[in-house]
Structure formats: structure tokens, C-alpha cells
Amino acid sequence: MKMNRLLTALVLLMAWPLCCMGAEQIVPSRNELYVNSRVKSDAAKWTFATAREALRAAESISQEKRERGDTTWTVVYIEPSVYWIDDPQSPETVHPLPGETTPFGMKLRMDRVRIVGLTDNPKEVILACQRGQTQGAEGNFTMLHIEGSDIAVENLTLGNYCNVDLVYDLDPKLSRPRRADAIVQAQLVICDCDRYRAKNLCPFAGARSVVFDDCYFECTDDALCGTGTYQHCRFTFFSSKPFYSTSGQGAFFYDCDIHCKTLGTQYLTKVSSPVQLHNCRITSDDPNLRVAWTRKPNPKDKCCMSGCTLNGQPLEVPPTPDVPMPVGFRAPVTDAQGWELSAYCPSDLGAYAFEPDTLSPAWMYGEGMDGAEGCYGLMQNVRGARMMYAGREGEQYGGQRLTLHLDPCKSAGQGFGSATGQYLDVCIKFDASTLSGYGIRFVRTPQYDRAVEVLLVRYADGAITPITGAEKCVLFRRGCRLELIATASTLTAHITNGTQQQTLTAPIAPNPYGGIHLQHTGSAGANATVVSAIHAEYLE
């Protein structure tokens, strides 16, 4: 399944009838665990100072009950405070376990467990973490992985405070600033099995059936659970596609309030899939906002809406998509004399090295998506897509100019899916047989979520070294134009987008090569870049 992306997400689980209960009404027992950050842990008395200890105890009790056939529930009651599932003070980078691709704060196997905040304000009981992709973690850090069925969570907040500040009004000493400003990928909860219920809480990604009742969500793209039923919930959408896709019968919204920060068009899903909205109220900062199911609807995916409004006016999005999905890409036509299209992993990726897919076409011709919608050209079809032109064998080349039109699918300017060795190198004065020449690199780094870094590089027998410092670049988005000019002694790169321009220059040593080299190490699909025009010429 697609891993859900919840970047700045805080999900608040609202009030259940337990909010009036105080600690004096709870007698800790094997079936009712008690968590209070102000007491000492005493497992013998079923009392714990941290949520981690209590959840691990609940896991052990649940497994014992399963072995005995005991179907009673275990309840974890939590007093107001901030409880860290993962130590925010630890300087170490968290890695996935061997054989896995996702790092977790905590993995649990349990059934029939309720986790209940002892408050009527879910902001007062916080289970927190503070890591994301490349920011304290290798991979999309996820707070919890839960394997098991019948899990209920009420009256608390699950939050990843990697890119948002933790502000705790009850006790400001427990507040904590964000780890970094650049927004990166992370998840809160991934589940296996069935029957999850959230009352004032967050997305459980992966469960076959999830009910969210009276919850609040803040999210960007690909964040919401695609098997969820959302009733009496509130949402703030900070980007245009809160679902990557839904599955099964799709997502269902009833009596929900949705506020959109998106400008232009608010889509529900990135990939065509079923969604229903009934009696929902959508508001927007954009008075001209348009609401649509997805960019490329497929008639097989039934979406419907009734009783909904947009900024107080009746809203009706047609229930039956009338635009069929495109048949697919057609293979590019290439010049057999000197061009090579292949997949390759460069030498400088280190821990981010990958095994290139040599069985699938490396490049395809088609229309871009998201930020590159409506742009046609060559697109990367696999990670490591490489395009090289060797030039004429035996010919001595002088100066060279290369012009490219580049339209990244990423619309905000970050260029690539994540800061995990994902870049685009464009080179001239290149020898394809030895992988030697000069060029420019566009690379995503952890410092920016709306920009890339650019630098000039030298290739020498496949080894890659920078020949300039890295600079922030906000021009690598739809409409980017790149001009590379090499003389006998200088490499110059002009990057333009509209009226904006950025120039880099560096001295180079002369060489006789006349080849061209494009190397993309990012993932394909929504993270690809459309190469819509290439023009090369040789100078005296």
C-alpha cells in the first residue's frame, strides 16, 4: 500500500464520556492501566510514568489474554502531560530494522486495547515524536506500528513535532520547538488487521476498517487513511490532495467541516479512487476555489456528494467522472546513433545507493502530473534513469551549449520526493565511455521543502566532485529553463523561470568531448521531471 504522508499533522481525539473521570475513580489493575508523568512507575501496581511503559505492558497483557481466549478489553488511562514515544533529545539517527524500510518509534502487537486521555480537551494529553525523513531518521519515521484488531483511542493528540512547534499551554516547560523548518515526510500510526476506532484522534494507516469520530486533522498530501469513515470531524488541508488513494469502498465523510488552504483547485485524491461526502461544509481562503475528485478521474471509481456547501453556497461535484483515464505512456523514439537510455546508480550515493531496474524502460514519453500537468516530454520511468549522447567517435569538440526545458512534477520547488540522494545532473563536454565531463546538479536537501540546491560538478571516470559551492534555487519548478555553456576554460549555467534568473560559473580544464549526460536519481511518477525540449550546439 502507499505509505501515508502526514507532514505537519496533529490529530486531536475529542471528548468521550470518560472526560469527567478523575484519577481517584480509577483503581489501577491488570485490565485498567494508569499513566501519570508525575508518579513513579510501579508495574506491580499497574501504574506508569511513561506511555511507552504502559503500552508495552498492555501489549504483554493482550498477548496473554489471546493465548487464554480471554476477550476482555485492556484500558490505558493517561493523565494530561506530554509523553514522548521516541526520545527527542537523542542525537542518533533512527534506522529501519534489518529487512524493513520504515523506522518506527514503537512496534506493538495487541488486541482489544483502549487508550484514553483523562481530559475533555485532547490537546492536554499528547503522545509525541519529533523525527522525519532525513531529520533524525533514515526513512519516513512513524511513531507507532500496531499489529492487531479492536483498537480504540480517545481524548488525546498524536503529534509528530518534527516541523511544527509543540506548544503545551498546561505546562509551558513541556513545550518544545520544531526540529527543522523544512517539511519532510513522516507518519503517525501504521496498522495491520482490522477494526480501529478513533474518538478525537489521528489517522491509522493500513487498517481495513477505521472510524474517526469527532476528530481534528491537519495534513498535507497523501496523509489521510484511505479506508476511513470520518464523522463529525474537522480538517485543515494545507495542500491539494489529502489522500494518495482510497481502497475498498473508499473513504466516507459525514457531517464534517473542511477548511482548505489550497489555492485554485482542491482535489480529494491523487490517484482516482472512490470518495463520498454527505452534509459536509467546506470553506476556503480562496473565494474562487474549485473542488474536484481527482485530476484524472476513472469512471470505475464511484464518487458522490450530497448536502455539501463551499463557503456557504451549495456545492455539487458531478458524481460520475466523465473523463476517462489515459491509456498510458507510449515509448519514446530515440536516435540509435549515439543515444543511450538506461538505468544507473551513480558512485556518490553512499547509504542511498539503489539497485537500478534494468528490465523496465528507463524513460517514457507522456504527460507530467501535479505541477507538470499539461507538460509533455521524456519522463523518468524508474529510479536512476539516465540519458547519454556520445557524440561522433574520434571527433574533437570545442565549446558546447545545451538548452533544456524542465518541468518538475513537484509544484513547490523541492524537485524530488525526499532528501535521500535524489538529484538531477545535466552535463556537457561529456565522454560517455569514461563518464567524464562537467555539469550542473539540482538536488533536494533537508534544508528546504520549497527549493533545491544547485552546484556545478565535475565527472572524472565516474567519480563526481563539486566545483562550486551549493546555492539555494527556487526556480526548479514548472517552466524551468537551463542553459549550459562550456568554453575552453569556463562552465556557465543560466537557470531561468519567468523573469527570474540564477547563474553559476566555474573554471574548467579543456577536453575534446562533445557528449551530453542526464542522470536522475530520484523516484519516478509524481516525483519525476518532464524534459520537454533539448537543444544542443557546438561552438568554436
XYZ file of C-alpha atoms in Angstrom:
540
model
C 0.000 0.000 0.000
C 1.021 3.592 -0.410
C 2.599 4.848 2.801
C 0.551 7.729 4.084
C 2.313 11.018 4.380
C 1.437 13.193 7.379
C 3.891 16.066 7.484
C 2.609 18.731 9.834
C -0.129 16.542 11.144
C -1.622 16.827 14.570
C -4.720 14.770 15.086
C -6.836 15.575 18.090
C -9.167 12.973 19.533
C -12.208 14.561 21.076
C -14.246 14.006 24.163
C -15.696 10.653 25.177
C -17.988 10.314 28.219
C -14.918 9.432 30.290
C -13.748 13.029 30.438
C -15.348 13.553 33.832
C -13.373 10.703 35.372
C -10.557 11.619 37.708
C -7.658 9.516 38.837
C -9.404 8.808 42.134
C -12.153 6.965 40.255
C -9.689 4.625 38.566
C -8.342 1.710 40.537
C -5.311 0.528 38.534
C -5.480 -3.157 37.755
C -4.446 -5.656 35.149
C -7.340 -4.503 32.966
C -7.018 -0.783 33.743
C -3.505 0.629 33.491
C -2.813 4.137 34.758
C -0.280 6.623 33.326
C 0.807 9.776 35.127
C 4.072 11.573 34.337
C 4.207 12.893 37.926
C 4.385 9.498 39.637
C 6.996 6.763 39.793
C 6.434 3.705 37.678
C 5.322 0.658 39.651
C 4.416 -2.190 37.320
C 3.244 -4.285 40.241
C 0.554 -1.661 40.887
C -0.216 -1.166 37.155
C 0.946 2.449 37.385
C 3.387 4.008 34.919
C 5.172 7.322 34.449
C 5.514 6.971 30.661
C 3.180 5.961 27.877
C 5.855 3.667 26.432
C 5.934 1.550 29.585
C 2.163 1.359 29.761
C 1.748 0.420 26.083
C 4.372 -2.282 26.398
C 2.561 -3.644 29.470
C -0.753 -3.538 27.574
C 0.873 -5.480 24.750
C 2.071 -8.194 27.138
C -1.338 -8.451 28.833
C -3.108 -8.584 25.469
C -0.930 -11.436 24.251
C -1.512 -13.395 27.463
C -5.280 -12.905 27.077
C -5.139 -14.054 23.469
C -3.409 -17.284 24.477
C -6.106 -17.952 27.125
C -9.015 -16.990 24.879
C -9.860 -14.057 27.173
C -11.878 -11.485 25.174
C -11.953 -8.711 27.793
C -10.511 -5.309 26.947
C -7.418 -3.662 28.417
C -7.698 0.097 29.021
C -4.755 2.509 29.301
C -5.818 5.714 31.107
C -3.465 8.673 30.615
C -3.335 11.850 32.709
C -2.660 15.219 30.983
C 1.000 15.727 30.042
C 3.379 15.284 27.092
C 4.562 11.704 26.635
C 7.405 11.067 24.205
C 7.215 7.771 22.340
C 10.696 8.478 20.989
C 13.370 10.434 22.880
C 13.598 13.898 21.251
C 16.933 14.538 22.998
C 18.693 11.616 21.327
C 21.235 12.829 18.753
C 21.281 9.485 16.979
C 19.603 8.887 13.623
C 16.921 6.185 13.780
C 17.198 3.477 11.103
C 14.729 0.803 9.978
C 15.163 -2.641 11.476
C 17.021 -5.162 9.285
C 14.816 -6.212 6.381
C 12.438 -3.265 6.826
C 12.201 0.126 5.114
C 10.398 2.230 7.750
C 11.830 3.325 11.119
C 9.311 3.167 13.982
C 9.208 4.775 17.391
C 7.459 1.720 18.809
C 6.086 -1.561 17.404
C 3.178 -3.212 19.217
C 1.188 -6.451 18.848
C -2.069 -6.241 20.747
C -5.850 -6.701 20.503
C -8.780 -5.143 22.358
C -6.918 -2.184 23.805
C -8.368 1.268 24.546
C -6.076 4.242 25.049
C -7.942 7.031 26.833
C -6.892 10.551 27.761
C -8.322 11.695 31.104
C -9.493 15.069 29.840
C -12.214 16.701 27.798
C -9.547 18.611 25.831
C -7.438 16.352 23.595
C -4.655 18.947 23.457
C -3.879 18.191 27.111
C -2.785 14.569 26.567
C -0.101 14.345 23.884
C 1.766 11.313 22.598
C 4.663 12.839 20.699
C 7.628 12.192 18.464
C 9.960 14.526 16.581
C 11.602 12.813 13.626
C 11.105 12.752 9.854
C 12.839 11.653 6.690
C 16.479 12.896 6.866
C 15.670 14.807 10.086
C 16.623 12.324 12.792
C 15.539 9.317 10.742
C 16.514 7.352 7.675
C 13.158 6.706 6.035
C 9.671 8.032 6.782
C 9.695 7.904 10.578
C 6.469 6.522 12.034
C 5.525 6.894 15.689
C 3.616 3.628 16.116
C 3.177 0.362 14.265
C 0.270 -1.643 15.678
C -0.442 -5.223 14.657
C -3.804 -6.401 15.937
C -7.523 -5.693 15.889
C -10.042 -3.794 18.005
C -8.004 -0.746 18.989
C -9.763 2.392 20.275
C -8.138 5.744 21.068
C -9.978 8.646 22.727
C -9.375 12.148 24.044
C -5.747 12.732 23.118
C -3.387 14.076 20.475
C -0.894 12.086 18.449
C 1.622 14.500 17.005
C 4.878 14.499 15.112
C 6.564 17.776 16.009
C 9.427 17.490 13.565
C 8.272 20.527 11.548
C 5.791 22.216 13.889
C 6.322 23.560 17.400
C 4.888 21.664 20.335
C 3.042 24.265 22.380
C 1.693 22.907 25.666
C -0.330 25.535 27.492
C -0.932 23.476 30.667
C 2.786 23.437 31.436
C 4.928 25.601 29.099
C 8.072 23.843 30.357
C 6.933 20.833 28.330
C 6.735 22.845 25.104
C 9.411 22.146 22.516
C 10.456 23.898 19.288
C 10.342 22.041 15.993
C 13.369 20.079 14.860
C 13.583 21.882 11.491
C 11.605 24.271 9.297
C 11.786 22.278 6.053
C 8.763 19.975 5.846
C 9.671 16.318 5.307
C 7.844 13.000 5.218
C 6.667 11.058 8.266
C 3.696 9.065 9.548
C 1.933 8.756 12.873
C 0.414 5.265 13.002
C 0.538 2.305 10.620
C -1.728 -0.625 11.427
C -2.165 -4.229 10.355
C -5.505 -6.040 10.778
C -8.962 -4.608 11.405
C -11.445 -2.578 13.468
C -9.807 0.620 14.668
C -11.793 3.452 16.206
C -10.618 6.973 16.944
C -12.560 9.450 19.036
C -10.764 12.793 18.725
C -7.568 11.267 17.267
C -5.305 10.646 14.213
C -5.092 8.558 11.022
C -4.471 4.848 11.410
C -2.968 3.973 8.047
C -3.330 0.413 6.836
C -6.259 -0.889 8.894
C -9.088 -2.391 6.826
C -11.786 -0.570 8.767
C -11.286 2.662 10.706
C -13.877 5.014 12.190
C -12.883 8.572 13.104
C -15.472 10.294 15.275
C -15.220 13.948 16.350
C -11.518 14.191 15.388
C -9.401 17.075 14.105
C -6.779 16.673 11.353
C -4.120 18.986 9.948
C -2.470 17.497 6.895
C -0.706 17.949 3.592
C -0.674 15.480 0.671
C -1.155 11.697 0.980
C -1.992 11.931 4.682
C -5.447 10.540 5.390
C -6.417 6.907 5.878
C -7.990 5.621 2.655
C -10.241 3.099 4.425
C -11.640 5.591 6.923
C -15.134 6.664 7.858
C -14.976 10.270 9.088
C -17.987 11.507 11.053
C -18.339 14.879 12.826
C -14.642 15.582 12.116
C -12.770 18.799 11.332
C -9.937 19.161 8.834
C -7.407 21.732 7.675
C -5.967 20.838 4.267
C -2.631 22.552 3.616
C -2.258 21.063 0.131
C -4.425 19.825 -2.679
C -4.547 16.020 -2.293
C -5.140 14.761 1.274
C -5.426 11.144 0.048
C -2.939 9.389 -2.186
C -5.752 6.944 -2.892
C -8.577 5.188 -1.097
C -9.276 1.457 -1.232
C -12.155 -0.975 -0.924
C -15.371 1.012 -0.662
C -13.335 4.185 -0.333
C -13.402 6.985 2.229
C -16.679 8.311 3.647
C -17.246 11.770 5.168
C -20.387 12.655 7.116
C -21.155 15.961 8.852
C -17.570 17.187 8.598
C -16.020 20.662 8.406
C -13.134 21.051 5.967
C -11.041 24.204 5.646
C -8.805 24.419 2.574
C -5.612 26.429 2.442
C -5.216 25.371 -1.185
C -5.465 27.953 -3.949
C -7.054 27.091 -7.289
C -8.348 23.512 -7.118
C -8.845 21.255 -4.094
C -8.689 17.606 -5.124
C -9.572 14.776 -2.745
C -7.254 12.058 -4.088
C -4.006 11.962 -6.034
C -4.948 8.711 -7.794
C -8.506 8.110 -8.979
C -10.418 6.191 -6.276
C -13.835 6.313 -4.534
C -14.836 9.053 -2.047
C -18.214 10.090 -0.614
C -19.121 13.352 1.151
C -22.510 13.942 2.765
C -23.661 17.005 4.713
C -20.159 18.463 4.803
C -19.153 22.125 4.958
C -16.077 23.225 3.006
C -14.541 26.651 3.475
C -11.566 28.203 1.749
C -9.190 31.143 1.863
C -9.629 31.251 -1.932
C -13.074 32.671 -2.873
C -12.697 31.057 -6.314
C -11.712 27.595 -5.086
C -12.804 24.679 -7.265
C -13.405 21.251 -5.705
C -12.801 18.090 -7.749
C -12.433 14.389 -7.013
C -9.031 13.921 -8.706
C -7.026 15.223 -11.655
C -7.613 12.172 -13.866
C -10.919 10.539 -12.827
C -11.682 6.973 -13.858
C -15.351 6.038 -14.424
C -14.900 2.821 -12.443
C -14.293 4.834 -9.255
C -17.676 5.956 -7.965
C -17.614 9.249 -6.126
C -20.684 11.075 -4.865
C -21.685 14.074 -2.772
C -24.902 15.383 -1.233
C -25.889 18.238 1.037
C -22.464 19.890 0.911
C -21.514 23.566 0.771
C -18.473 25.609 -0.278
C -18.088 28.921 1.552
C -21.766 28.715 2.474
C -23.009 28.082 -1.068
C -24.414 24.746 -2.303
C -21.702 22.516 -3.760
C -22.279 19.643 -6.147
C -19.363 17.871 -7.803
C -20.669 15.541 -10.578
C -20.900 12.001 -9.173
C -19.863 10.140 -12.310
C -16.474 11.076 -13.722
C -16.775 11.910 -17.393
C -13.066 11.980 -18.218
C -11.503 8.540 -18.789
C -8.049 7.702 -17.523
C -5.338 7.956 -20.179
C -4.469 4.674 -21.840
C -0.827 5.026 -20.797
C 2.540 6.217 -21.990
C 3.984 5.444 -25.374
C 7.629 4.529 -25.651
C 9.967 7.300 -26.805
C 11.583 7.235 -30.214
C 15.335 7.659 -29.870
C 18.201 8.142 -32.279
C 20.117 4.903 -32.427
C 23.306 6.742 -33.418
C 24.878 7.814 -30.176
C 21.983 7.936 -27.687
C 21.732 5.605 -24.706
C 18.700 5.456 -22.389
C 19.309 3.269 -19.362
C 19.049 2.981 -15.569
C 22.176 3.517 -13.492
C 23.188 4.140 -9.871
C 25.983 6.748 -9.651
C 29.001 6.308 -7.408
C 28.313 9.103 -4.914
C 25.059 7.958 -3.254
C 26.656 6.124 -0.340
C 23.958 4.839 2.024
C 21.296 5.833 -0.506
C 22.643 3.606 -3.268
C 19.992 1.510 -5.021
C 19.752 -1.403 -7.427
C 18.581 0.032 -10.758
C 15.661 -1.601 -12.555
C 17.190 -2.755 -15.841
C 14.112 -4.679 -17.010
C 11.717 -1.730 -17.366
C 12.115 1.153 -19.822
C 14.177 3.839 -18.102
C 12.389 6.692 -19.885
C 8.870 7.079 -21.216
C 7.109 9.740 -23.215
C 3.947 11.229 -21.743
C 2.230 13.958 -19.760
C 3.520 15.060 -16.391
C 1.341 15.176 -13.298
C 0.681 17.611 -10.474
C 2.982 20.581 -11.074
C 3.788 19.350 -14.589
C 0.219 18.585 -15.675
C -0.200 19.553 -19.322
C 3.564 19.291 -19.985
C 4.640 16.565 -22.420
C 8.075 15.093 -22.959
C 10.504 12.440 -21.761
C 9.973 11.366 -18.146
C 11.870 9.044 -15.849
C 10.123 5.676 -15.590
C 12.444 4.124 -12.979
C 14.838 5.414 -10.363
C 18.276 6.058 -11.824
C 17.023 6.956 -15.311
C 19.990 8.088 -17.392
C 20.208 9.598 -20.871
C 23.539 9.970 -22.711
C 24.612 11.178 -26.129
C 28.120 10.037 -27.029
C 28.958 12.356 -29.890
C 30.803 11.242 -33.001
C 33.626 8.819 -32.382
C 37.056 10.290 -32.976
C 35.873 13.877 -33.396
C 37.483 16.676 -31.390
C 34.939 19.123 -29.954
C 35.473 22.689 -28.792
C 32.873 24.730 -26.954
C 29.334 23.469 -26.364
C 25.926 24.901 -25.488
C 22.964 22.865 -24.200
C 19.459 24.194 -23.564
C 16.819 22.164 -21.689
C 13.196 22.828 -20.805
C 12.476 21.146 -17.455
C 9.068 20.778 -15.797
C 9.287 19.013 -12.410
C 6.116 17.296 -11.190
C 6.807 18.681 -7.714
C 4.993 22.006 -7.721
C 6.518 23.749 -4.688
C 10.091 23.838 -5.986
C 11.548 20.916 -3.983
C 12.059 18.922 -7.177
C 12.246 15.395 -5.763
C 10.428 13.053 -3.404
C 12.828 13.332 -0.472
C 16.345 14.367 0.510
C 17.769 10.859 0.178
C 20.389 11.267 -2.519
C 17.835 12.422 -5.090
C 19.204 14.746 -7.741
C 19.337 15.573 -11.454
C 22.721 16.050 -13.116
C 22.885 17.673 -16.554
C 26.329 17.529 -18.157
C 28.088 18.632 -21.339
C 31.632 18.201 -22.649
C 30.963 14.618 -21.658
C 32.569 11.308 -22.564
C 30.006 8.529 -22.170
C 32.598 5.746 -22.246
C 34.525 7.026 -19.213
C 31.786 9.091 -17.539
C 33.884 12.253 -17.609
C 32.801 15.855 -18.167
C 31.191 18.874 -16.484
C 27.661 19.804 -15.482
C 25.122 21.136 -13.016
C 23.324 19.333 -10.213
C 19.814 20.048 -8.891
C 19.500 18.249 -5.536
C 16.933 18.091 -2.762
C 18.411 18.638 0.706
C 16.912 18.579 4.228
C 17.301 22.363 4.491
C 14.474 23.211 2.076
C 10.985 21.993 1.265
C 10.247 24.666 -1.374
C 13.634 24.845 -3.050
C 16.557 22.728 -4.202
C 20.275 23.344 -4.052
C 22.294 23.782 -7.241
C 26.021 23.413 -7.814
C 28.403 22.766 -10.692
C 30.143 19.377 -10.750
C 32.987 17.549 -12.440
C 32.798 13.921 -13.550
C 36.132 12.073 -13.820
C 35.933 8.354 -14.636
C 32.599 8.161 -12.808
C 33.776 9.996 -9.681
C 31.783 13.172 -9.055
C 33.125 16.243 -7.249
C 31.679 19.747 -6.783
C 33.483 22.648 -8.441
C 31.308 25.347 -6.859
C 29.544 25.733 -3.551
C 25.874 24.825 -3.306
C 23.282 27.611 -3.667
C 19.589 27.696 -2.860
C 17.447 27.673 -6.016
C 13.683 28.345 -6.129
C 13.469 28.119 -9.938
C 13.336 24.330 -10.314
C 9.605 24.047 -10.928
C 7.304 24.149 -13.941
C 8.757 26.451 -16.591
C 12.402 25.951 -15.611
C 14.859 26.629 -18.425
C 18.503 25.607 -18.206
C 21.320 26.812 -20.460
C 24.798 25.280 -20.031
C 27.706 26.866 -21.884
C 31.219 25.444 -21.915
C 34.236 27.228 -23.367
C 37.814 26.057 -23.218
C 38.192 27.407 -19.701
C 34.750 28.142 -18.200
C 31.452 26.417 -17.471
C 28.435 28.697 -17.053
C 24.890 27.685 -16.103
C 21.919 30.011 -16.525
C 18.723 28.878 -14.776
C 15.615 30.882 -15.588
C 11.944 30.695 -14.735
C 9.789 33.523 -15.982
C 11.622 36.751 -15.220
C 13.864 35.205 -12.541
C 17.393 34.041 -13.319
C 20.251 32.426 -11.396
C 23.760 31.993 -12.785
C 26.622 29.755 -11.698
C 30.113 29.721 -13.219
C 33.367 27.862 -12.604
C 36.731 27.356 -14.319
C 37.214 24.027 -16.104
C 40.029 22.262 -17.923
C 39.636 21.838 -21.684
C 38.690 18.433 -23.073
C 37.842 17.118 -26.558
C 34.460 15.600 -25.632
C 31.083 16.560 -27.082
C 28.636 14.281 -25.324
C 25.534 15.012 -23.233
C 24.578 13.348 -19.972
C 21.383 13.471 -17.878
C 21.292 11.445 -14.655
C 18.172 11.399 -12.452
C 18.437 9.569 -9.113
C 15.007 10.447 -7.751
C 11.904 8.270 -7.802
C 9.559 8.392 -10.775
C 5.815 9.109 -11.050
C 4.792 12.177 -9.048
C 8.476 12.869 -8.302
C 9.700 12.846 -11.909
C 10.794 15.746 -14.106
C 9.481 16.216 -17.638
C 12.207 17.010 -20.176
C 10.125 18.812 -22.766
C 12.879 20.198 -25.005
C 16.587 19.586 -25.664
C 18.725 21.688 -27.971
C 22.485 21.342 -28.318
C 25.043 23.127 -30.466
C 28.795 23.227 -30.760
C 30.836 26.411 -30.547
C 34.205 27.332 -31.987
